[in-house]
Coordinates of N, CA, C and O in Angstrom, one line a residue:
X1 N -4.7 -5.7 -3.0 CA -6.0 -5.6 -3.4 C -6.8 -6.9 -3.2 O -6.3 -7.9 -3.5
X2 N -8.3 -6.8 -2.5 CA -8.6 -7.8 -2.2 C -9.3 -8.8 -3.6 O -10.0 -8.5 -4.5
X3 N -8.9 -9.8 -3.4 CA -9.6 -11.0 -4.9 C -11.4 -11.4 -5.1 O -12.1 -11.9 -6.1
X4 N -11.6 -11.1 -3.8 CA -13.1 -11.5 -3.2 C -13.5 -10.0 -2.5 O -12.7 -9.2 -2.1
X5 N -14.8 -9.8 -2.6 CA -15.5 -8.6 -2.3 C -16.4 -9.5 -0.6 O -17.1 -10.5 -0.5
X6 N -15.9 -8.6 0.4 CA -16.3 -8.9 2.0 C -17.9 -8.3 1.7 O -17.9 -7.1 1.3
X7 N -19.0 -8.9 1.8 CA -20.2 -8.8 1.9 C -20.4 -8.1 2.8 O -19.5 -7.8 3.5
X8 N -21.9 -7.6 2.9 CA -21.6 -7.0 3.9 C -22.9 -8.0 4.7 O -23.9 -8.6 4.3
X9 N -22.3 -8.1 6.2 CA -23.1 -8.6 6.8 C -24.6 -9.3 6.8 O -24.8 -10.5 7.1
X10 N -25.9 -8.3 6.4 CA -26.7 -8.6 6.3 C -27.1 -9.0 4.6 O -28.2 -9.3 4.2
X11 N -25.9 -9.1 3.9 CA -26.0 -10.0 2.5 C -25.7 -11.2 2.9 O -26.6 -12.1 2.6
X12 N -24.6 -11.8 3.6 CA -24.0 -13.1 3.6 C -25.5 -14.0 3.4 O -26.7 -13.6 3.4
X13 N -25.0 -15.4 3.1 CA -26.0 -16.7 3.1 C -26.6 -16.8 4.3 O -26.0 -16.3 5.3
X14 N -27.9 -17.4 4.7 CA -28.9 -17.6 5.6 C -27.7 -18.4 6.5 O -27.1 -17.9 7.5
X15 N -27.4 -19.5 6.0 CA -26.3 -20.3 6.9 C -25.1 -20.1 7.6 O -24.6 -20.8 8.5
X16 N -24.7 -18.8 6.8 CA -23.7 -18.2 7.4 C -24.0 -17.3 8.7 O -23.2 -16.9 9.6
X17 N -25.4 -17.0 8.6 CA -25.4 -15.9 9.6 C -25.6 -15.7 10.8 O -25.7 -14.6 11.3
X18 N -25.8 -16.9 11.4 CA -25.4 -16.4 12.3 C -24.5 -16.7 13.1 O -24.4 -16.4 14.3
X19 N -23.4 -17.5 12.3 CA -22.2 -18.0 12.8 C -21.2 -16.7 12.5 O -20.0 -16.8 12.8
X20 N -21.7 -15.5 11.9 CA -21.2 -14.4 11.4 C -21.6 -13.3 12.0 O -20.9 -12.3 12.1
X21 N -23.2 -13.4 12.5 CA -23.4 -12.4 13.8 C -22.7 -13.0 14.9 O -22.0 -12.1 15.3
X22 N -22.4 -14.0 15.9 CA -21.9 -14.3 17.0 C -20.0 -13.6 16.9 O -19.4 -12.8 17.6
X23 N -19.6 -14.3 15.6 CA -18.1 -13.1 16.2 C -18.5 -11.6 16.0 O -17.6 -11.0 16.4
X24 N -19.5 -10.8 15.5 CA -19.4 -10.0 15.3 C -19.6 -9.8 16.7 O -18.6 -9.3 17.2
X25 N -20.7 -10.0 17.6 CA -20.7 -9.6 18.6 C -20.2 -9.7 19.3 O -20.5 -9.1 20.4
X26 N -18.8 -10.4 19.4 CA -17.9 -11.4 20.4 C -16.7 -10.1 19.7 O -16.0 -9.6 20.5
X27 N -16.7 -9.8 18.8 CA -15.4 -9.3 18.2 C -15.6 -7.7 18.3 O -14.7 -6.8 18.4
X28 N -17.1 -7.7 18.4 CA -17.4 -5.8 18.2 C -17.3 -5.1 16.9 O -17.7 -4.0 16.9
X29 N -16.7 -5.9 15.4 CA -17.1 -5.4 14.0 C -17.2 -7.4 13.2 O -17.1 -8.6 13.4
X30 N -17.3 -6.5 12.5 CA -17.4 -8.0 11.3 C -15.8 -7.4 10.5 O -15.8 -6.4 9.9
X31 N -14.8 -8.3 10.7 CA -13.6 -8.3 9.9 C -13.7 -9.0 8.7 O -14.0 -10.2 8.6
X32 N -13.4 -8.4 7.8 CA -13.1 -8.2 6.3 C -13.2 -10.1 6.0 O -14.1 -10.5 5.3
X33 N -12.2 -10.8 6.6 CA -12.1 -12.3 6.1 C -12.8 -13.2 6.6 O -12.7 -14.4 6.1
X34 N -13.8 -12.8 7.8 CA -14.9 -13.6 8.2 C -16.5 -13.3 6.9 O -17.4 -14.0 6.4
X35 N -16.3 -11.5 6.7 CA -17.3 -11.1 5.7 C -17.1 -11.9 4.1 O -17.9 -11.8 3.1
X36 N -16.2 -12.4 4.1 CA -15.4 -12.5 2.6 C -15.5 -14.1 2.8 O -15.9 -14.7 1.8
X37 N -15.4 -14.8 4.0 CA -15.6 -16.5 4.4 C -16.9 -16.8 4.2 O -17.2 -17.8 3.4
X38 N -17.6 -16.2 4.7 CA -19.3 -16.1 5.2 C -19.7 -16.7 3.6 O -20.4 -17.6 3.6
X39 N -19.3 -16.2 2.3 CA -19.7 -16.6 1.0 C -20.0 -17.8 1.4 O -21.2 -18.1 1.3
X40 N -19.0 -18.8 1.8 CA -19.5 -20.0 1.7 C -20.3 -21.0 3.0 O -19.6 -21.8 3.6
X41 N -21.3 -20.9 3.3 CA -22.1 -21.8 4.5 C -21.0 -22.5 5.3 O -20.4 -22.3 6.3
X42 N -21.0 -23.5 3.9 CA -20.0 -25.1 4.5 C -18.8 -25.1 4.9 O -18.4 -25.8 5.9
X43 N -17.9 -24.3 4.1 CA -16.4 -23.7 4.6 C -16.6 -23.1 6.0 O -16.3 -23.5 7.1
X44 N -17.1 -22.3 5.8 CA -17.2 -21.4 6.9 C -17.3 -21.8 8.4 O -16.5 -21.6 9.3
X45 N -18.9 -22.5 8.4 CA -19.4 -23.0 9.5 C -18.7 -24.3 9.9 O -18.6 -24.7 11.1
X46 N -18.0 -25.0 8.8 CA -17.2 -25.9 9.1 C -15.8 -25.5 9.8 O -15.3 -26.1 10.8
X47 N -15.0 -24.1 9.1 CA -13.9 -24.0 9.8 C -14.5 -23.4 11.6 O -13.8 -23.8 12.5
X48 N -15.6 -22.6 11.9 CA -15.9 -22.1 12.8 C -16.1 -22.9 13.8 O -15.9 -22.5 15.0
X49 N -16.5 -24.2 13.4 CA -16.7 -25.3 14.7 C -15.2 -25.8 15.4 O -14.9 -26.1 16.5
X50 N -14.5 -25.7 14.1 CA -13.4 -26.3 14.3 C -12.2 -25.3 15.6 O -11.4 -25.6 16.5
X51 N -12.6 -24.3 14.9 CA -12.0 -22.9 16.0 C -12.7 -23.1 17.1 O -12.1 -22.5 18.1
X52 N -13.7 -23.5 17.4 CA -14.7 -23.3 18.8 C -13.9 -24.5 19.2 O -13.2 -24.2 20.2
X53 N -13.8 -25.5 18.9 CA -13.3 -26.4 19.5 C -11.7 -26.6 20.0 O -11.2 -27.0 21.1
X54 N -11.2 -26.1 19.1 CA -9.9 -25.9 19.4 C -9.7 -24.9 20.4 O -8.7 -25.3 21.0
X55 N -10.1 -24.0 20.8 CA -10.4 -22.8 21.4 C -10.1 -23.5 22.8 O -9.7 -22.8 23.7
X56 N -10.2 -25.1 23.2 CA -10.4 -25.3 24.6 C -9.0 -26.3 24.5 O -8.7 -27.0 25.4
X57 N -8.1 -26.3 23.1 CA -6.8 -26.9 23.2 C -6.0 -26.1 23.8 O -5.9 -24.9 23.6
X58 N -5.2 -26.9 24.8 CA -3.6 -25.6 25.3 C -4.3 -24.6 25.7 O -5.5 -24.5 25.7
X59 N -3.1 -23.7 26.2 CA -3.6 -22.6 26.5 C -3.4 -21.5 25.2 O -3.0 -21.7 24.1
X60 N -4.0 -20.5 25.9 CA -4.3 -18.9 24.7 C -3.2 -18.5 24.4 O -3.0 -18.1 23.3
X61 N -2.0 -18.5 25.4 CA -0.6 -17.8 25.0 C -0.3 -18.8 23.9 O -0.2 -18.4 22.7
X62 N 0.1 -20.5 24.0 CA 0.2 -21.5 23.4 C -0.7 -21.3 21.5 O -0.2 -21.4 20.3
X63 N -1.9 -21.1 22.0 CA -3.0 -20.9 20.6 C -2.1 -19.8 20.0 O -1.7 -20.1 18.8
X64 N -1.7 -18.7 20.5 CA -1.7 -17.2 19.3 C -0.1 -17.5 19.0 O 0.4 -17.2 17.9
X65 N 0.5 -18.0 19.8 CA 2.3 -18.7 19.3 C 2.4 -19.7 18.2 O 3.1 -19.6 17.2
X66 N 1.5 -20.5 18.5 CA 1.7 -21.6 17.2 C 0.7 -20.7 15.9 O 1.1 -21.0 14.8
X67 N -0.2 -19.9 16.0 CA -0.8 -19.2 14.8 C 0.2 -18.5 14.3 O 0.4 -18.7 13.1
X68 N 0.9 -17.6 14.8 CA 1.8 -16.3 14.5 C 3.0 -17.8 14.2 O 3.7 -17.2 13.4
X69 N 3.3 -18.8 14.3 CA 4.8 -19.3 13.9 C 3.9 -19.8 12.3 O 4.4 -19.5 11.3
X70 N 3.0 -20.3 12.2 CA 2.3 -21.2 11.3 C 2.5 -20.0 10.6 O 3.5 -19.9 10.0
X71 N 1.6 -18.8 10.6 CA 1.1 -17.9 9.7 C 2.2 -16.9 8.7 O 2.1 -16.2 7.7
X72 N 3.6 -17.3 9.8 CA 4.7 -16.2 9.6 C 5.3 -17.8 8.2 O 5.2 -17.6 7.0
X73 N 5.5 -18.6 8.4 CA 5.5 -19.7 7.6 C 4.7 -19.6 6.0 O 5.0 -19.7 4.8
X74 N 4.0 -19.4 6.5 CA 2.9 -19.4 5.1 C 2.8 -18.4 4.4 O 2.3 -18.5 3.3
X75 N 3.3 -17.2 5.1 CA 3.5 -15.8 4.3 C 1.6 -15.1 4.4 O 1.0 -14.6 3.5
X76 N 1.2 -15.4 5.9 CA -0.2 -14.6 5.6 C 0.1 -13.4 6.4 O 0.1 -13.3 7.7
X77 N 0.3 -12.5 5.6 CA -0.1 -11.0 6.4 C -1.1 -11.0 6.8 O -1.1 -10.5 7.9
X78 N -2.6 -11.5 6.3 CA -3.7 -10.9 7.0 C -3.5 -12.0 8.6 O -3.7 -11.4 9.7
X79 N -3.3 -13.2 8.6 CA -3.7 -13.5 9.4 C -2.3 -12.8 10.8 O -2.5 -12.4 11.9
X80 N -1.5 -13.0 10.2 CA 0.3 -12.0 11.0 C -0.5 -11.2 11.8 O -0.5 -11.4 13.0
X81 N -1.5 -10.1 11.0 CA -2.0 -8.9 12.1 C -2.9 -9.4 12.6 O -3.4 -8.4 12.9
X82 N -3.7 -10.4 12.9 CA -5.0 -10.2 13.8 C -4.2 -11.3 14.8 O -4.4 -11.1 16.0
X83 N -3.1 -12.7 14.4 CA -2.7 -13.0 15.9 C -1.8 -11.9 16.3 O -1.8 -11.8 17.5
X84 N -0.9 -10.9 15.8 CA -0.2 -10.2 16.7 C -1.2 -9.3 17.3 O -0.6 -8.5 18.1
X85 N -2.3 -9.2 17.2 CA -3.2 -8.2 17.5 C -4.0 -9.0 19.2 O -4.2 -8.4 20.3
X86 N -4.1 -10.4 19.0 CA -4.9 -10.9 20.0 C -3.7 -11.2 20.3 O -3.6 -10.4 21.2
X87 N -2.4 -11.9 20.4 CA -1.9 -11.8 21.3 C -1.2 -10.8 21.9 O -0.7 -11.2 23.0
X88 N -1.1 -9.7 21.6 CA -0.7 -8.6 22.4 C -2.4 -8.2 24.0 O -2.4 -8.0 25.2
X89 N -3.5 -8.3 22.9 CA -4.4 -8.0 23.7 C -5.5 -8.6 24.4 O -6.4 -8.0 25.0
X90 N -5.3 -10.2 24.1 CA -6.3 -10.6 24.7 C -5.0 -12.1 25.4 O -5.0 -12.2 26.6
X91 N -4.4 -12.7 24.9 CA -3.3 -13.5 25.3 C -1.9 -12.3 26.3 O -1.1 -12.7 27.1
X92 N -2.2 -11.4 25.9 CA -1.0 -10.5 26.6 C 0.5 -11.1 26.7 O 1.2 -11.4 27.8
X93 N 0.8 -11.3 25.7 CA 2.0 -11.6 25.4 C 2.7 -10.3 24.7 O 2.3 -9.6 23.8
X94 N 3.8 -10.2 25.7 CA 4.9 -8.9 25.7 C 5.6 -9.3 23.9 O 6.1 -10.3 23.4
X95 N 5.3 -7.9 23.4 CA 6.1 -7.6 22.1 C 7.1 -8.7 21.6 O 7.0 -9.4 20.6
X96 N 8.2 -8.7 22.6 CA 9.3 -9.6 22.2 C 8.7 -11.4 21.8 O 8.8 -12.1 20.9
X97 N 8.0 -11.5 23.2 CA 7.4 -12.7 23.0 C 6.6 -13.1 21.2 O 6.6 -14.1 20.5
X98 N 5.8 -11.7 21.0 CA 5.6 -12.0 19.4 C 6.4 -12.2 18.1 O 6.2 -12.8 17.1
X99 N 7.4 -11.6 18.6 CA 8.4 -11.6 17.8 C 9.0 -12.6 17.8 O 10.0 -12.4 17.1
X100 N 9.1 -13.6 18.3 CA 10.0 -14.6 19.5 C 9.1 -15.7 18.2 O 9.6 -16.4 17.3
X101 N 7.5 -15.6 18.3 CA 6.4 -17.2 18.5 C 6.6 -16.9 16.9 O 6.5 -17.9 16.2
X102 N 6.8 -15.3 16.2 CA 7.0 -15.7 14.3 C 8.0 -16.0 14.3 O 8.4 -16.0 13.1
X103 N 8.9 -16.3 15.0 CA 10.3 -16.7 14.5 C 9.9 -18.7 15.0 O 10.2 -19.6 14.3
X104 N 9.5 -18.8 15.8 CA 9.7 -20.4 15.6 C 9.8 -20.6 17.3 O 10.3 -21.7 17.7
X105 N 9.5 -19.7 18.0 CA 9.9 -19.8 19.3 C 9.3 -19.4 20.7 O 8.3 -18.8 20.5
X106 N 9.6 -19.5 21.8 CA 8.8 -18.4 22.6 C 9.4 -18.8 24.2 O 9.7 -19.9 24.7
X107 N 9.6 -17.4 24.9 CA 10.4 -17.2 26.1 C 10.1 -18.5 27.0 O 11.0 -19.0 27.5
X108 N 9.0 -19.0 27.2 CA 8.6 -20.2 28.0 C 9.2 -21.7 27.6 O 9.2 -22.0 26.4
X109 N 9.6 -22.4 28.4 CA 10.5 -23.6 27.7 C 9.4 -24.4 26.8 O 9.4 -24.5 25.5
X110 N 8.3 -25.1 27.8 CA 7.2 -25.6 27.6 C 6.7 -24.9 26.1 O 7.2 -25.1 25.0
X111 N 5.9 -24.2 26.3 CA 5.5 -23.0 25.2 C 6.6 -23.3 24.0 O 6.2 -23.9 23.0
X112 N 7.7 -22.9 24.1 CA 8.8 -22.8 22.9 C 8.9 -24.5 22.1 O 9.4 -24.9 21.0
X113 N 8.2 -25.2 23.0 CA 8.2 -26.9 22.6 C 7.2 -26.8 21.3 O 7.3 -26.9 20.1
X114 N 6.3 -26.5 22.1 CA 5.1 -26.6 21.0 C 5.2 -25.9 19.8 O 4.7 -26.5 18.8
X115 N 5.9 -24.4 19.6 CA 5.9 -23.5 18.9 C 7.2 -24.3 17.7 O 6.9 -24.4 16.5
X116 N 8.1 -24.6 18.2 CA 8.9 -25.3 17.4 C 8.4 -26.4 16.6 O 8.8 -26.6 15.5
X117 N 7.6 -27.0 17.1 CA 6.5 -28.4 16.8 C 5.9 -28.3 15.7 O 6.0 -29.1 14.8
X118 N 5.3 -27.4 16.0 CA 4.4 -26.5 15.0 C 5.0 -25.9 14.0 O 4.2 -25.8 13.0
X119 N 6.2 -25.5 13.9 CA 6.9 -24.8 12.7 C 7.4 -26.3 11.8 O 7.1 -26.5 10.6
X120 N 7.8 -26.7 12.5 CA 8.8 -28.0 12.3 C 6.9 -28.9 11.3 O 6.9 -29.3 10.1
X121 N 6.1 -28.9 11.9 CA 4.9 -29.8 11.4 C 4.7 -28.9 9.6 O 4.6 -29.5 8.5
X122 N 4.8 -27.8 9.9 CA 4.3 -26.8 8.5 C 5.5 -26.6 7.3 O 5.4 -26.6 6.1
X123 N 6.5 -26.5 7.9 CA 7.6 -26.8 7.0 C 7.7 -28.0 6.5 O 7.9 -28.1 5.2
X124 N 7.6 -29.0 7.2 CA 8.1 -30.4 6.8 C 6.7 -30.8 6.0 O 6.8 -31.5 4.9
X125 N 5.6 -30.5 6.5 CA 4.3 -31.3 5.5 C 4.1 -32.1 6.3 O 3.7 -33.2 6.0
X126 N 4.2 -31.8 7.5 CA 3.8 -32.8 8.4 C 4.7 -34.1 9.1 O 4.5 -34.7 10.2
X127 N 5.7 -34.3 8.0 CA 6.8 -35.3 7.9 C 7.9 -34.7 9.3 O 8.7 -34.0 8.7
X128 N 8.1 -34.8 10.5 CA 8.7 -34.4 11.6 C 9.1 -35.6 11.8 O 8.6 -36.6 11.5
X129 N 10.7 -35.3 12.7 CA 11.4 -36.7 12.9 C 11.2 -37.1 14.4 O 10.8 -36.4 15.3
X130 N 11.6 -38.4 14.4 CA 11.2 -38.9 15.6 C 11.9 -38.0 16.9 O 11.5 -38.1 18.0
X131 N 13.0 -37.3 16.6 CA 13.7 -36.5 17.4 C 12.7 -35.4 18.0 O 12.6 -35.1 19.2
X132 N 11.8 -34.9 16.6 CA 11.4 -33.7 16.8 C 9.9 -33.9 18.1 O 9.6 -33.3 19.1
X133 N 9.3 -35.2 17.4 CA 8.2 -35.9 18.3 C 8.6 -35.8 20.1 O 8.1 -35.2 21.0
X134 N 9.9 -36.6 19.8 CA 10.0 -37.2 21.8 C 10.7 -35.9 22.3 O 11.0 -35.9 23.5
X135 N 11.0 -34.6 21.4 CA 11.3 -33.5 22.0 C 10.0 -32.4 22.8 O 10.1 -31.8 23.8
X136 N 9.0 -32.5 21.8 CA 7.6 -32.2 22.2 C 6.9 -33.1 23.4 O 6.1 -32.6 24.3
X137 N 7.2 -34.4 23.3 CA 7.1 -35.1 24.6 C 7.4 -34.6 26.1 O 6.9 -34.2 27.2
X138 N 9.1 -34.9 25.5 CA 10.1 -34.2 27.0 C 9.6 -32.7 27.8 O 9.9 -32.2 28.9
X139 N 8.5 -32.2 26.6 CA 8.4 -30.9 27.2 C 7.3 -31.1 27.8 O 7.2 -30.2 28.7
X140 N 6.5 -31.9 28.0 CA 5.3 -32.1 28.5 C 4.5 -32.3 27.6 O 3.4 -32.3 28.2
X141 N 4.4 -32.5 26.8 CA 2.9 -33.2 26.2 C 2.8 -34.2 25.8 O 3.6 -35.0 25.3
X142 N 1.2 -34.3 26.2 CA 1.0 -36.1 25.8 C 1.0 -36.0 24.3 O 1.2 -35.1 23.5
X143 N 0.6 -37.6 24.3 CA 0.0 -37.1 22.3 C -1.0 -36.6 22.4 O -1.4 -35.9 21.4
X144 N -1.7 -36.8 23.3 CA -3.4 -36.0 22.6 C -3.1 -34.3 22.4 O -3.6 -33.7 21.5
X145 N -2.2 -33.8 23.4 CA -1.8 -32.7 23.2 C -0.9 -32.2 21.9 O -0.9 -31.0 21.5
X146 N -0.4 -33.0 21.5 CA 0.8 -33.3 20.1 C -0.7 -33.3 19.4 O -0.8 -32.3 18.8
X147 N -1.6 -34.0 19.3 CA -2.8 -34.2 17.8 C -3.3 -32.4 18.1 O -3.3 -31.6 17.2
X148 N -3.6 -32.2 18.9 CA -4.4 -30.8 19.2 C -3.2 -29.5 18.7 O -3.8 -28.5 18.4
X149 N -1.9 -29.6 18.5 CA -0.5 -29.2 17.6 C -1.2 -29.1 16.1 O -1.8 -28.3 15.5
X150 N -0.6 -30.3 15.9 CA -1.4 -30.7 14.3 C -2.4 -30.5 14.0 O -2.7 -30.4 12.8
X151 N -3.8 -30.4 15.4 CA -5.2 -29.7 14.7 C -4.4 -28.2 14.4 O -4.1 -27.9 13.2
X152 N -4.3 -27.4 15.5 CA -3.9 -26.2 15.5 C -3.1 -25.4 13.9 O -3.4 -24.3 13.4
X153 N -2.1 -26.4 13.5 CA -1.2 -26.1 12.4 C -2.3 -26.4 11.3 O -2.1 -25.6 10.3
X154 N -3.1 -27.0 11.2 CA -4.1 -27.2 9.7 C -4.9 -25.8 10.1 O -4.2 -24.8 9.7
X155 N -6.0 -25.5 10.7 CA -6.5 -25.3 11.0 C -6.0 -23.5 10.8 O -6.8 -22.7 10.2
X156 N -4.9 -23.1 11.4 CA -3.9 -22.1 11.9 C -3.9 -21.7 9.6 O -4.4 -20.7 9.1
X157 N -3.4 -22.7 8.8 CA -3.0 -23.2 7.6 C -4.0 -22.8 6.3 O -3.9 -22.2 5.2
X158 N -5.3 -23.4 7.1 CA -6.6 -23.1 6.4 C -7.1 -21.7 6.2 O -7.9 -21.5 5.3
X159 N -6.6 -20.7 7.2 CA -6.9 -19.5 7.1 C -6.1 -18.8 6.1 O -6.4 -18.1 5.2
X160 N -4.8 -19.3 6.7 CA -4.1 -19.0 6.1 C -3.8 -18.8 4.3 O -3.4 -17.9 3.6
X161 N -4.2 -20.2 4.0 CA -4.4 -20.0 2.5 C -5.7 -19.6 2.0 O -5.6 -19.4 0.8
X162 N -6.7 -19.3 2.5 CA -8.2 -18.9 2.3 C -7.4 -16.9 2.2 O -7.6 -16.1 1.3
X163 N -6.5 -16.6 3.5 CA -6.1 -15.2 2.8 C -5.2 -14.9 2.2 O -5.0 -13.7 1.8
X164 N -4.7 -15.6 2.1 CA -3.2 -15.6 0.7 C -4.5 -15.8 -0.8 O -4.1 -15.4 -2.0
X165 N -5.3 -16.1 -0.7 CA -6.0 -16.5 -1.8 C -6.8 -15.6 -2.2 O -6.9 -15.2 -3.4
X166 N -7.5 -15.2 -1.3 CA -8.6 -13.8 -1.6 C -8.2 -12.6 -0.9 O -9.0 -11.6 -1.0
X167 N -6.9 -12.3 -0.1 CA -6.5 -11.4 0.5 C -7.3 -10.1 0.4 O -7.3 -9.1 -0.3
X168 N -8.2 -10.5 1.4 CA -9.1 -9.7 2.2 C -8.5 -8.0 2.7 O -7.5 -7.9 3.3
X169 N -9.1 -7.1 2.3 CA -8.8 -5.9 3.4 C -8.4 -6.2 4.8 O -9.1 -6.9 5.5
X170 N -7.3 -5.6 5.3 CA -6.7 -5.8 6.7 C -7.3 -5.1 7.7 O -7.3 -3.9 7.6
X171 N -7.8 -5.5 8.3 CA -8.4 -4.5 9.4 C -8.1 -4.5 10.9 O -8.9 -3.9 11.7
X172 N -7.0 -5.2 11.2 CA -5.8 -5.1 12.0 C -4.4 -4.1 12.1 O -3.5 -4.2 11.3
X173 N -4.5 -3.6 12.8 CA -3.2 -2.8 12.5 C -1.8 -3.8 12.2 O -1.3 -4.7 12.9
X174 N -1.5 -3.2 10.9 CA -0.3 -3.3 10.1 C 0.8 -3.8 11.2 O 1.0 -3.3 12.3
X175 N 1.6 -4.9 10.7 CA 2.7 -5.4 11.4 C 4.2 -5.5 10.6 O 4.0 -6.0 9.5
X176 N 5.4 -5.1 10.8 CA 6.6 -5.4 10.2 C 6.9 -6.7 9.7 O 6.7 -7.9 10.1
X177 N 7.4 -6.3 8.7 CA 7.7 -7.7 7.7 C 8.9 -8.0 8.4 O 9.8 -7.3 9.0
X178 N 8.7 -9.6 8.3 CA 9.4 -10.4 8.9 C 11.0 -10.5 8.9 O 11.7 -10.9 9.7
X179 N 11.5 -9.8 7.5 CA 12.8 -9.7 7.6 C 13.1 -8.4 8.6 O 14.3 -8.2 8.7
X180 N 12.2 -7.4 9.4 CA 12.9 -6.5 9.9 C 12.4 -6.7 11.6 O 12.4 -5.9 12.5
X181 N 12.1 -8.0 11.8 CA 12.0 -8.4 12.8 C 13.4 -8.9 13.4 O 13.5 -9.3 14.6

């Protein structure tokens, strides 16, 4: 049951709005935890910039792997269905591959670097050993690409507890719990 009531669109705050009409039109509805975000201006438009920008880190297969390993970590169902939803349909990453990036991993060696990286950053608190660093190196990334990791894992983190917290109506189709993956 959700903790927070999703506004409806033309209630949200002046400041929210139109950073709340652009996904809608980008997205084709207003989902439940953008309607339920939108409450606050500053949160909101602050996490939105932060997604716009990240949006040009790594690639898309790379983005929805490290969300789905982060989110499967943190225990967010809401956020579980909307990356298994875009990466099945907009990153087109094959089923197994989803199942692969919530577990801590992913068919691509490169790809699997990062994804590990990322699990390894959210588990630990950030605290990763130097093994775990020059392993993410060896795979190809610089550091600037390792910081754009660690943007990704807060950021991936931030949603995540924003819907563990107000657990929003799902409006993604429903995904299997992690133990029957």
């Amino acid at each position: 049951m959700a903790r927070a009531v999703a506004v409806k669109p033309d209630h949200v705050p002046a400041d929210s709005k139109p950073t709340l009409d652009m996904f809608t039109k980008n997205i084709g509805f207003t989902p439940n935890m953008l309607a339920t975000f939108a409450q606050s201006p500053i949160a909101f438009n602050a996490w939105a910039a932060l997604l716009g920008s990240l949006s040009k880190a790594l690639d898309v297969k790379t983005r929805d792997s490290i969300g789905l390993a982060v989110s499967e970590v943190n225990g967010c169902n809401y956020c579980l269905t909307v990356h298994s939803f875009t990466a099945e349909h907009m990153a087109k990453l094959p089923a197994e591959d989803i199942v692969l990036a919530r577990k801590g991993h992913a068919t691509d060696p490169k790809r699997d670097a990062a994804v590990q990286f990322a699990r390894k950053i959210i588990e630990s608190r950030g605290h990763v050993t130097d093994a775990d660093l020059q392993a993410v190196r060896d795979a190809g990334y610089t550091d600037a690409n390792i910081m754009e990791i660690v943007a990704l894992v807060a950021m991936y983190s931030l949603t995540n507890f924003f819907n563990n917290v107000f657990n929003p109506d799902k409006d993604f189709p429903a995904v299997a719990p992690a133990g029957s993956i």
